[in-house]
């Protein structure tokens, strides 16, 4: 099979102007991959900077509520900046050093990848521009605030649906003119070759750790592993630890949004409503209309609100290795509440999709099942969205009071 | 290998009478197919020799802000590929210049690549420009276009190394589209010795005529390209002018570009 393809998916469908840039990136990646010292350096950096290995936490109360079933949480929320995104950006940061570039750009949906990239840029001394859909800027202000504090320029993208896919397009446009000194830190296991493979490689640290940890703690492999799927990087990260173990079932949970009946979701595979297409540089399953135009998607979680999916996951699904499910916004908020109350862990809305998928199925799993849920990130960033979804009256009063103070301040100044 | 393309013959014939040809670009459905009719009429009256008709796509990654916005507006206005093809059939019959289709791979895929190429060739479209389908991925489509007497227009860029220019040049039919600078469509290019040196590299790489686009906005730009290229491509500049002044302004604009 030709390079960069996974079954029928993948490839590099890029404008000619980027041909050499991709050739250089592929070479840098392949050389790094063949160099054991590079990976050791990466692991060392993640240990000292990002608190790796992240724990595999036994969820005692959730487990007790489900008989003899044993539930573990892989704590990617404990990474530097609070999500698995740190793994990918630090890895690409080391590659940027190898390539001698001085500026990075990135797209971001939830803002987690933007914050992670801005952090990496601050640490490695790189200039940084982040593209973010205007709609996502509005719903993820805390992350925008941090990106700007970290020294990044955040550009709200007002084209298209003003979400993640449009941010990807703008970042590509920037790169087409800036590739001499700029690296595009793609945030997930999507896009043109070598991104899906490279991002999955950096994220594989999650699965490698989880495998060792579960063997240590349980003395055996898990029966089921759940992960949420936006582009698919955290899912690829944990799944890779168990791909060669056919007895371990791998489950990807997509955004079911308002339900799979209409188009207000971002479920590419579980909905059965996507078709194979080529966009944003690669071939995969996209939510598109008969003409091949991408549809607007919806999720309460900005990070899952994307029209495409990793070509590697699309292939693993086709091979029957990964099962796909979707969780609705309502289920996700319930799952989040449950995780907070019963384990004292605050998951991101994205990660709560994995929790929702697992909670829904737990009662049906065999009695002594061992389950791992990949908790891709923490929920602090979602405080506005979550408080709104929960209709928390005290939070609303607090926001109104702050708003009144700011309005008064402005009144005094003018 | 050296197959004589009808389009190439046409370009060479025209060059007997004028020192450079003009190619314009429009986004179908922006702001409406009716407006497209008026724009095409004005452009042809202004002396445009060839025209690129862009079928809008929701993810136009190779286009700059002006054209990307027009793509989005056309789709928001309800543009459908089928109606676009009917419109193309109409203008190919109505105007006596070669038309080319510019669009993205996914539009062809959704329609069925083979069916798309067959249909547009039968309509009389002379070439296809698909910026997100690199040479390596395009082989089957190129063969099919050749079999139908239509040209697959390759792209050369300043970042393409000589070896790659050679490959693109060897596979080229009709003409090659040379991207004058790094970056997407729309912004200003300074037509200077960098462009000149790049054109020279393109010339070494292929015997077919060269078209130069990305940032051609004025009679001076076109003048600079005379003797270096066979075709000057004007896209965003015409779109900007249309937005400000309407279709009627396009005829004198293109007439003026000839200097
Ligand atoms: C916390 C968190 N989890 C998951 C995702 C989804 O991305 P992926 O599917 O690549 O893991 C995001 C994306 O922003 C995120 O912020």
XYZ file of C-alpha atoms and ligand atoms in Angstrom:
689
model
C 0.000 0.000 0.000
C 1.316 3.463 -0.734
C 2.649 5.651 2.011
C 0.207 7.571 4.114
C -2.787 5.375 3.284
C -4.768 3.331 5.783
C -6.923 1.002 3.761
C -8.988 3.275 1.549
C -8.289 6.373 3.659
C -5.552 8.957 4.161
C -3.206 10.293 1.499
C -1.974 13.819 0.872
C -4.273 16.001 -1.215
C -2.462 19.280 -0.895
C -1.823 22.318 -3.078
C 1.372 21.993 -5.111
C 2.934 24.939 -3.262
C 3.101 22.798 -0.092
C 4.634 19.763 -1.775
C 8.199 20.445 -0.623
C 7.056 21.465 2.863
C 5.330 18.136 3.317
C 8.316 16.315 1.871
C 10.594 18.008 4.438
C 8.189 17.354 7.281
C 7.825 13.704 6.314
C 11.588 13.334 6.231
C 12.011 15.039 9.626
C 9.314 12.821 11.104
C 10.688 9.602 9.617
C 14.225 10.370 10.757
C 12.992 11.181 14.254
C 10.920 8.036 14.321
C 13.911 5.891 13.373
C 16.007 7.570 16.076
C 15.475 5.965 19.478
C 17.187 8.883 21.178
C 14.456 11.197 19.884
C 11.715 9.179 21.584
C 13.721 8.953 24.822
C 14.176 12.707 24.759
C 10.453 13.144 24.157
C 9.512 10.867 27.059
C 11.976 12.670 29.317
C 10.528 16.047 28.353
C 6.991 14.850 29.010
C 8.015 13.454 32.387
C 9.561 16.718 33.526
C 7.220 19.171 31.860
C 3.856 17.491 31.661
C 3.749 15.172 34.662
C 3.882 11.931 32.732
C 3.189 9.138 33.208
C -0.336 10.240 34.009
C -2.046 7.979 36.570
C -4.527 5.238 35.784
C -7.057 5.967 38.531
C -9.335 3.235 39.844
C -12.833 4.743 39.904
C -13.930 3.162 43.146
C -17.422 4.598 43.491
C -18.404 4.165 39.871
C -17.142 0.591 40.077
C -19.049 -0.143 43.295
C -22.211 1.063 41.611
C -21.668 -1.536 38.888
C -21.219 -4.774 40.820
C -17.885 -6.472 40.282
C -17.036 -4.457 37.203
C -13.829 -2.484 37.572
C -13.518 0.941 36.003
C -10.243 2.791 35.459
C -9.712 6.347 34.307
C -6.611 7.264 32.286
C -5.848 10.751 33.537
C -4.848 12.812 30.499
C -6.545 15.708 32.305
C -3.449 15.873 34.510
C -1.174 16.900 31.647
C 0.336 20.348 31.409
C -2.560 22.601 30.227
C -5.101 19.957 31.133
C -5.453 17.724 28.107
C -3.791 15.063 25.980
C -3.069 17.829 23.447
C 0.194 18.493 25.325
C 1.641 15.170 24.100
C 1.247 16.066 20.456
C 2.422 19.664 20.642
C 5.568 18.906 22.600
C 6.425 16.166 20.125
C 5.894 18.475 17.159
C 7.808 21.198 19.036
C 10.859 18.932 19.125
C 10.455 18.413 15.380
C 10.199 22.176 14.817
C 13.576 22.477 16.520
C 15.012 19.848 14.173
C 13.643 21.701 11.163
C 14.951 25.035 12.421
C 11.669 26.920 11.985
C 10.856 29.922 14.177
C 7.089 30.233 14.060
C 4.160 27.900 14.657
C 0.505 28.150 13.683
C -2.367 25.968 14.789
C -6.107 25.541 14.528
C -8.177 24.972 17.606
C -11.757 24.033 18.385
C -12.183 23.756 22.122
C -9.092 25.897 22.545
C -7.203 23.094 24.294
C -4.926 22.540 21.323
C -4.443 26.283 20.971
C -3.461 26.651 24.603
C -1.149 23.643 24.372
C 0.509 25.033 21.230
C 0.882 28.506 22.751
C 2.474 26.916 25.812
C 4.918 24.938 23.701
C 5.737 28.079 21.699
C 6.359 30.041 24.890
C 8.660 27.361 26.210
C 10.578 26.841 22.961
C 10.711 30.549 22.114
C 8.625 30.410 18.930
C 6.223 32.976 17.501
C 2.675 31.638 17.555
C -0.601 32.333 15.746
C -3.789 30.410 16.549
C -6.809 30.186 14.241
C -10.121 29.594 15.957
C -13.681 29.653 14.642
C -15.470 32.808 15.785
C -18.217 30.649 17.319
C -15.623 28.737 19.325
C -13.957 31.993 20.411
C -17.314 32.976 21.850
C -17.864 29.713 23.751
C -14.294 29.114 24.926
C -13.217 32.552 26.161
C -11.147 31.204 29.094
C -8.871 29.391 26.642
C -8.627 32.456 24.385
C -7.597 34.462 27.433
C -4.780 32.022 28.221
C -3.541 31.799 24.630
C -3.207 35.571 24.566
C -1.472 35.660 27.948
C 0.967 33.061 26.612
C 1.894 35.466 23.849
C -0.038 33.943 20.967
C -2.107 35.907 18.460
C -5.607 34.466 18.277
C -7.403 35.035 14.975
C -11.177 34.456 15.029
C -12.273 32.816 11.772
C -15.569 34.167 10.479
C -15.866 32.051 7.318
C -18.008 28.954 6.853
C -19.547 27.502 9.991
C -17.054 29.439 12.156
C -15.905 26.274 13.896
C -12.977 23.886 13.810
C -13.044 22.972 10.115
C -12.915 26.633 9.126
C -9.996 27.220 11.477
C -8.187 24.361 9.694
C -8.743 26.074 6.317
C -7.401 29.398 7.586
C -4.344 27.765 9.110
C -3.682 26.033 5.767
C -3.964 29.397 3.991
C -1.465 30.934 6.374
C 0.914 28.011 5.875
C 0.755 28.217 2.080
C 2.396 31.638 2.384
C 4.607 31.118 5.426
C 6.061 27.622 5.142
C 9.642 28.893 4.923
C 9.805 29.710 8.621
C 6.539 28.282 9.930
C 5.372 24.848 11.031
C 1.672 24.047 11.182
C 1.066 22.149 14.426
C -2.007 20.204 13.398
C -3.936 19.265 16.522
C -5.349 15.880 15.743
C -4.787 12.657 13.816
C -6.259 14.109 10.618
C -5.026 16.071 7.613
C -2.531 15.135 4.944
C 0.204 12.534 5.454
C 2.299 12.484 7.663
C 0.014 14.209 10.223
C -2.379 11.349 11.074
C 0.491 8.932 11.621
C 2.771 11.451 13.337
C 0.146 12.758 15.760
C -0.887 9.183 16.574
C 2.739 8.331 17.250
C 3.145 11.121 19.790
C -0.176 10.226 21.404
C 0.737 6.533 21.583
C 2.450 7.371 24.882
C -1.065 7.249 26.428
C -1.692 3.668 25.371
C 1.811 2.465 26.157
C 1.469 3.726 29.713
C -2.102 2.497 30.137
C -1.146 -1.019 29.086
C 1.690 -1.256 31.610
C -0.464 0.334 34.312
C -3.477 -1.937 33.884
C -1.242 -5.030 33.885
C 0.339 -3.756 37.108
C -2.928 -2.877 38.787
C -5.220 -5.644 37.540
C -2.772 -8.292 36.434
C -4.607 -8.499 33.126
C -5.654 -6.546 30.063
C -8.908 -4.580 30.056
C -12.000 -5.894 28.293
C -13.136 -2.532 26.968
C -11.421 0.796 26.290
C -13.535 3.927 25.710
C -12.315 7.205 24.215
C -14.063 10.229 22.741
C -13.442 10.979 19.070
C -13.198 14.428 17.570
C -10.400 14.163 15.055
C -9.352 11.064 16.917
C -5.989 11.792 18.495
C -6.728 10.828 22.099
C -8.554 7.732 20.896
C -5.629 6.719 18.669
C -3.352 7.445 21.609
C -4.948 4.996 24.002
C -6.100 2.445 21.378
C -2.536 1.932 20.165
C -1.663 0.323 23.487
C -4.167 -2.466 22.766
C -4.446 -2.733 18.974
C -2.587 -6.024 18.910
C -4.748 -7.539 21.656
C -7.883 -8.759 19.884
C -9.588 -9.579 23.200
C -9.632 -5.881 24.111
C -12.646 -4.123 22.643
C -11.977 -0.544 21.524
C -14.888 1.907 21.495
C -14.819 5.418 20.029
C -17.561 7.783 21.183
C -18.522 10.615 18.855
C -20.598 13.720 19.456
C -24.289 12.830 19.164
C -25.237 16.484 19.688
C -29.011 16.935 19.662
C -29.452 13.372 18.354
C -28.528 11.471 15.213
C -31.872 11.997 13.454
C -31.079 15.415 11.940
C -27.767 17.098 11.211
C -27.163 18.597 14.652
C -24.359 16.244 15.602
C -20.777 15.481 14.631
C -21.068 11.716 14.455
C -19.289 10.667 11.311
C -19.214 6.937 11.793
C -21.782 5.943 14.435
C -24.494 7.897 12.613
C -23.853 5.992 9.399
C -24.478 9.307 7.661
C -21.009 10.163 6.433
C -19.604 9.373 3.024
C -16.049 9.046 1.788
C -14.588 12.268 0.499
C -11.433 14.318 0.124
C -11.136 17.620 1.954
C -8.605 19.480 4.087
C -5.828 17.412 2.558
C -6.992 13.851 3.180
C -9.485 11.152 2.353
C -11.863 9.982 5.039
C -15.520 9.788 6.083
C -17.026 13.279 6.093
C -20.457 14.617 6.965
C -21.319 16.099 3.583
C -24.247 16.635 1.249
C -24.848 14.988 -2.155
C -22.736 17.662 -3.873
C -19.740 17.043 -1.609
C -20.205 20.221 0.452
C -19.356 19.796 4.120
C -22.292 20.104 6.492
C -22.448 22.240 9.588
C -22.072 20.080 12.673
C -23.053 20.536 16.276
C -21.786 19.459 19.665
C -21.893 20.913 23.138
C -18.156 20.105 23.099
C -16.284 22.373 20.702
C -13.393 19.900 20.454
C -15.592 17.162 18.970
C -17.416 19.435 16.541
C -15.549 18.412 13.376
C -16.763 17.091 9.988
C -13.973 14.591 9.329
C -12.341 11.821 11.326
C -8.874 10.333 11.467
C -8.273 8.172 8.380
C -6.639 5.642 10.701
C -9.807 5.321 12.767
C -11.970 5.190 9.631
C -9.854 2.223 8.544
C -9.894 0.551 11.978
C -13.661 0.840 11.901
C -13.830 -0.684 8.454
C -11.628 -3.537 9.650
C -14.007 -4.081 12.550
C -11.303 -3.311 15.119
C -12.960 -0.205 16.616
C -16.658 0.090 17.412
C -18.243 3.543 17.180
C -20.994 4.993 19.346
C -22.388 8.479 19.844
C -23.428 10.279 23.028
C -25.892 13.178 22.956
C -25.298 16.559 24.589
C -27.844 15.655 27.282
C -26.212 12.305 28.083
C -22.836 13.994 28.178
C -23.840 16.597 30.746
C -25.351 13.828 32.891
C -22.156 11.778 32.611
C -20.084 14.784 33.565
C -22.190 15.385 36.678
C -21.866 11.747 37.638
C -18.070 11.743 37.264
C -17.716 14.937 39.278
C -19.950 13.754 42.119
C -18.814 10.158 42.365
C -15.069 10.440 41.709
C -14.157 14.064 42.325
C -12.785 14.317 38.797
C -13.929 17.147 36.524
C -13.811 15.938 32.916
C -13.911 18.147 29.832
C -17.174 18.009 27.900
C -15.222 16.229 25.138
C -13.963 13.555 27.520
C -17.425 13.217 29.070
C -18.505 11.614 25.789
C -16.258 8.660 26.591
C -17.677 8.561 30.109
C -21.245 8.680 28.753
C -20.528 5.873 26.302
C -19.094 3.690 29.056
C -21.837 4.463 31.605
C -24.519 3.563 29.093
C -22.985 0.150 28.421
C -21.658 -0.785 31.873
C -24.833 -2.529 33.082
C -24.667 -4.865 30.059
C -20.986 -5.730 30.268
C -19.963 -9.085 31.687
C -19.953 -9.132 35.464
C -16.228 -8.901 36.105
C -15.405 -6.669 33.152
C -12.388 -4.370 33.397
C -12.932 -1.044 31.658
C -10.624 1.866 30.873
C -12.049 5.283 30.068
C -9.613 7.711 28.505
C -10.214 11.054 30.168
C -8.712 13.250 27.483
C -8.944 16.530 29.378
C -10.225 18.431 32.355
C -13.359 20.526 32.430
C -12.245 23.816 33.985
C -12.282 25.464 30.571
C -15.910 24.464 30.117
C -17.145 26.227 33.257
C -19.286 28.689 31.285
C -20.821 26.042 29.026
C -21.336 23.564 31.850
C -22.815 26.073 34.278
C -25.194 27.114 31.509
C -26.094 23.533 30.635
C -26.738 22.839 34.331
C -28.734 26.051 34.619
C -26.790 26.956 37.769
C -28.574 29.979 39.228
C -25.742 31.076 41.529
C -23.292 31.096 38.626
C -25.661 33.221 36.557
C -26.055 35.711 39.405
C -22.277 35.863 39.756
C -21.827 36.582 36.019
C -24.510 39.280 36.148
C -22.771 40.910 39.111
C -19.385 40.864 37.365
C -20.985 42.264 34.212
C -22.551 45.075 36.241
C -19.164 45.933 37.764
C -17.488 46.012 34.306
C -20.313 48.115 32.879
C -19.990 50.588 35.744
C -16.203 50.782 35.253
C -16.717 51.531 31.595
C -19.313 54.158 32.441
C -16.838 55.910 34.752
C -14.132 55.945 32.096
C -16.271 57.371 29.298
C 3.831 11.175 -25.298
C 3.586 14.451 -27.180
C -0.086 14.628 -27.881
C -1.337 17.766 -29.574
C -3.988 19.350 -27.448
C -6.714 21.333 -29.194
C -6.456 23.948 -26.470
C -2.729 24.344 -26.995
C -3.296 24.782 -30.723
C -5.928 27.413 -30.038
C -3.610 29.324 -27.693
C -0.804 29.292 -30.262
C -3.122 30.494 -33.034
C -4.298 33.383 -30.893
C -0.722 34.309 -30.097
C -0.243 35.042 -33.796
C -2.427 38.119 -33.299
C -1.571 39.277 -29.784
C 1.449 39.121 -27.506
C -0.312 37.709 -24.451
C -3.705 36.138 -23.742
C -5.951 36.994 -20.796
C -7.696 34.374 -18.708
C -10.332 35.402 -16.177
C -11.925 33.539 -13.309
C -15.426 33.519 -11.905
C -17.081 31.719 -9.019
C -20.299 30.099 -10.203
C -23.335 31.183 -8.258
C -21.610 34.245 -6.852
C -23.644 36.217 -6.275
C -26.030 34.335 -8.631
C -25.942 32.501 -11.938
C -27.781 35.455 -13.493
C -24.994 37.803 -12.337
C -22.451 35.289 -13.719
C -24.101 35.662 -17.154
C -23.626 39.415 -17.110
C -20.069 39.101 -15.850
C -19.125 36.607 -18.562
C -20.658 38.808 -21.254
C -18.710 41.825 -19.957
C -15.462 39.873 -19.715
C -15.752 38.477 -23.230
C -16.599 41.952 -24.548
C -13.508 43.219 -22.711
C -11.348 40.815 -24.692
C -10.857 37.886 -22.319
C -9.455 34.908 -24.250
C -10.081 32.024 -21.851
C -12.154 31.634 -18.709
C -11.960 29.568 -15.535
C -15.328 28.692 -14.034
C -14.934 27.764 -10.373
C -17.452 25.320 -8.957
C -17.781 26.400 -5.311
C -16.619 24.102 -2.517
C -17.146 24.519 1.195
C -13.427 23.992 1.971
C -11.493 25.956 -0.667
C -8.051 25.613 0.984
C -6.068 26.940 -1.963
C -8.125 30.119 -2.299
C -7.539 33.438 -0.619
C -10.118 35.402 1.363
C -11.888 37.071 -1.611
C -12.532 33.877 -3.539
C -13.142 31.777 -0.415
C -15.857 34.233 0.651
C -17.421 34.073 -2.811
C -17.457 30.255 -2.581
C -19.245 30.431 0.746
C -21.717 33.064 -0.449
C -22.575 30.998 -3.528
C -23.265 27.952 -1.344
C -25.283 30.016 1.136
C -27.248 31.233 -1.887
C -28.193 27.637 -2.683
C -25.714 26.799 -5.452
C -25.973 23.177 -6.630
C -23.426 21.375 -8.808
C -26.073 20.084 -11.228
C -27.362 23.599 -11.941
C -23.780 24.764 -12.275
C -23.134 22.167 -14.971
C -26.285 23.194 -16.827
C -25.059 26.785 -16.691
C -21.665 25.759 -18.030
C -23.361 23.981 -20.932
C -25.228 27.198 -21.685
C -22.181 29.506 -21.689
C -19.978 27.095 -23.616
C -22.618 27.172 -26.360
C -23.111 30.934 -26.159
C -19.545 32.251 -26.123
C -16.786 31.424 -28.531
C -13.857 31.134 -26.104
C -12.403 28.091 -24.311
C -13.826 27.489 -20.835
C -12.076 25.571 -18.073
C -13.464 24.259 -14.811
C -11.614 24.993 -11.593
C -12.765 23.143 -8.485
C -11.664 20.792 -5.708
C -11.340 17.019 -5.753
C -14.305 16.367 -3.502
C -16.744 17.952 -5.955
C -15.632 15.430 -8.586
C -15.691 12.564 -6.092
C -19.207 13.304 -4.916
C -20.388 13.460 -8.534
C -18.319 10.440 -9.546
C -14.921 11.323 -11.024
C -15.388 9.414 -14.268
C -18.904 10.617 -14.816
C -17.854 14.212 -14.104
C -14.983 14.151 -16.591
C -17.112 12.501 -19.280
C -19.961 14.946 -18.867
C -17.941 18.155 -18.824
C -15.833 17.016 -21.777
C -19.032 16.318 -23.692
C -20.337 19.767 -22.771
C -17.232 21.167 -24.456
C -15.169 22.251 -21.454
C -11.531 22.440 -22.544
C -9.678 21.794 -19.304
C -9.765 21.039 -15.593
C -7.820 22.800 -12.822
C -7.981 20.906 -9.535
C -5.535 22.451 -7.051
C -5.818 19.795 -4.326
C -5.136 16.799 -6.551
C -1.350 16.547 -6.922
C 0.203 14.914 -9.958
C 0.789 11.601 -8.159
C -2.890 11.227 -7.300
C -4.196 12.469 -10.630
C -2.940 9.816 -13.062
C -6.250 8.106 -13.773
C -8.052 11.441 -14.184
C -5.335 12.724 -16.519
C -5.651 9.631 -18.721
C -9.396 9.944 -18.855
C -9.214 13.645 -19.764
C -6.788 12.816 -22.591
C -9.090 10.126 -23.889
C -11.902 12.691 -23.966
C -9.802 15.383 -25.666
C -9.809 17.607 -22.574
C -6.700 18.951 -20.810
C -5.643 18.427 -17.225
C -3.981 21.683 -16.240
C -1.041 21.140 -13.899
C 0.299 23.730 -11.478
C 3.884 24.869 -11.041
C 4.915 26.916 -8.014
C 8.061 28.753 -6.903
C 8.610 26.114 -4.196
C 8.534 23.204 -6.649
C 12.112 21.954 -7.083
C 13.406 21.608 -10.662
C 13.003 17.844 -10.669
C 9.359 18.216 -9.792
C 8.793 21.007 -12.311
C 10.185 18.561 -14.849
C 7.677 15.879 -13.869
C 4.761 18.285 -13.967
C 6.019 19.721 -17.236
C 6.348 16.302 -18.861
C 2.764 15.417 -17.946
C 1.372 18.789 -19.018
C -1.340 19.192 -21.618
C -2.743 22.449 -22.997
C -0.865 24.822 -20.752
C 0.605 24.956 -17.263
C -0.721 27.214 -14.534
C 2.226 28.935 -12.843
C 1.562 30.277 -9.362
C 3.500 33.530 -9.221
C 4.194 33.509 -5.509
C 3.843 31.718 -2.221
C 0.472 32.150 -0.630
C -3.139 31.899 -1.606
C -4.987 33.868 -4.265
C -5.850 37.475 -3.730
C -3.040 39.549 -2.343
C -0.603 41.654 -4.315
C 2.368 40.089 -6.050
C 5.280 42.283 -7.055
C 6.077 41.291 -10.591
C 9.844 41.516 -10.484
C 12.947 39.440 -11.133
C 11.741 36.720 -8.709
C 8.766 36.060 -10.925
C 11.025 36.355 -13.971
C 13.448 33.742 -12.635
C 10.592 31.435 -11.729
C 9.092 31.797 -15.216
C 12.451 30.875 -16.641
C 12.509 27.682 -14.562
C 8.983 26.826 -15.735
C 9.973 27.439 -19.344
C 12.888 25.013 -19.001
C 10.523 22.395 -17.585
C 7.887 22.217 -20.299
C 7.200 22.931 -23.956
C 3.540 23.892 -23.351
C 2.358 27.514 -22.958
C 2.594 29.097 -19.495
C -0.225 30.876 -17.706
C 0.652 33.047 -14.717
C -1.760 33.842 -11.940
C -2.002 34.933 -8.306
C -1.905 38.680 -7.871
C -2.189 39.932 -11.464
C -4.093 43.200 -10.990
C -2.933 45.838 -13.463
C -1.802 46.591 -17.013
C 1.772 46.894 -15.667
C 1.590 43.361 -14.245
C 0.353 42.032 -17.594
C 2.995 44.025 -19.427
C 5.722 42.525 -17.248
C 4.572 39.040 -18.205
C 4.699 39.649 -21.961
C 7.445 37.563 -23.484
C 7.711 35.498 -20.290
C 4.306 33.826 -20.366
C 1.560 33.179 -22.876
C -1.399 33.803 -20.583
C -2.016 36.230 -17.717
C -4.680 35.073 -15.258
C -6.822 37.642 -13.466
C -8.985 36.357 -10.607
C -9.427 38.212 -7.334
C -8.823 41.643 -8.868
C -11.842 41.217 -11.148
C -13.915 39.856 -8.287
C -13.014 42.843 -6.090
C -13.918 45.205 -8.925
C -17.238 43.442 -9.493
C -18.032 43.765 -5.771
C -17.333 47.500 -5.863
C -18.626 48.519 -9.253
C -20.721 45.721 -10.790
C -20.473 43.748 -14.020
C -20.388 46.781 -16.326
C -17.024 47.860 -14.919
C -15.384 44.618 -16.047
C -15.396 45.324 -19.778
C -13.245 48.480 -19.609
C -11.092 46.867 -16.901
C -10.092 43.923 -19.094
C -9.723 46.139 -22.137
C -7.372 48.326 -20.078
C -5.257 45.370 -18.983
C -3.997 44.885 -22.519
C -2.219 48.243 -22.174
C -10.225 17.620 26.072
C -10.347 17.212 24.644
N -10.665 15.944 24.362
C -10.824 15.531 23.093
C -10.690 16.384 22.024
C -10.932 15.859 20.645
O -9.783 15.680 19.882
P -9.221 14.253 19.523
O -10.362 13.476 18.953
O -8.164 14.538 18.542
O -8.689 13.625 20.731
C -10.338 17.717 22.267
C -10.143 18.663 21.154
O -9.978 19.833 21.267
C -10.166 18.136 23.609
O -9.845 19.407 23.896
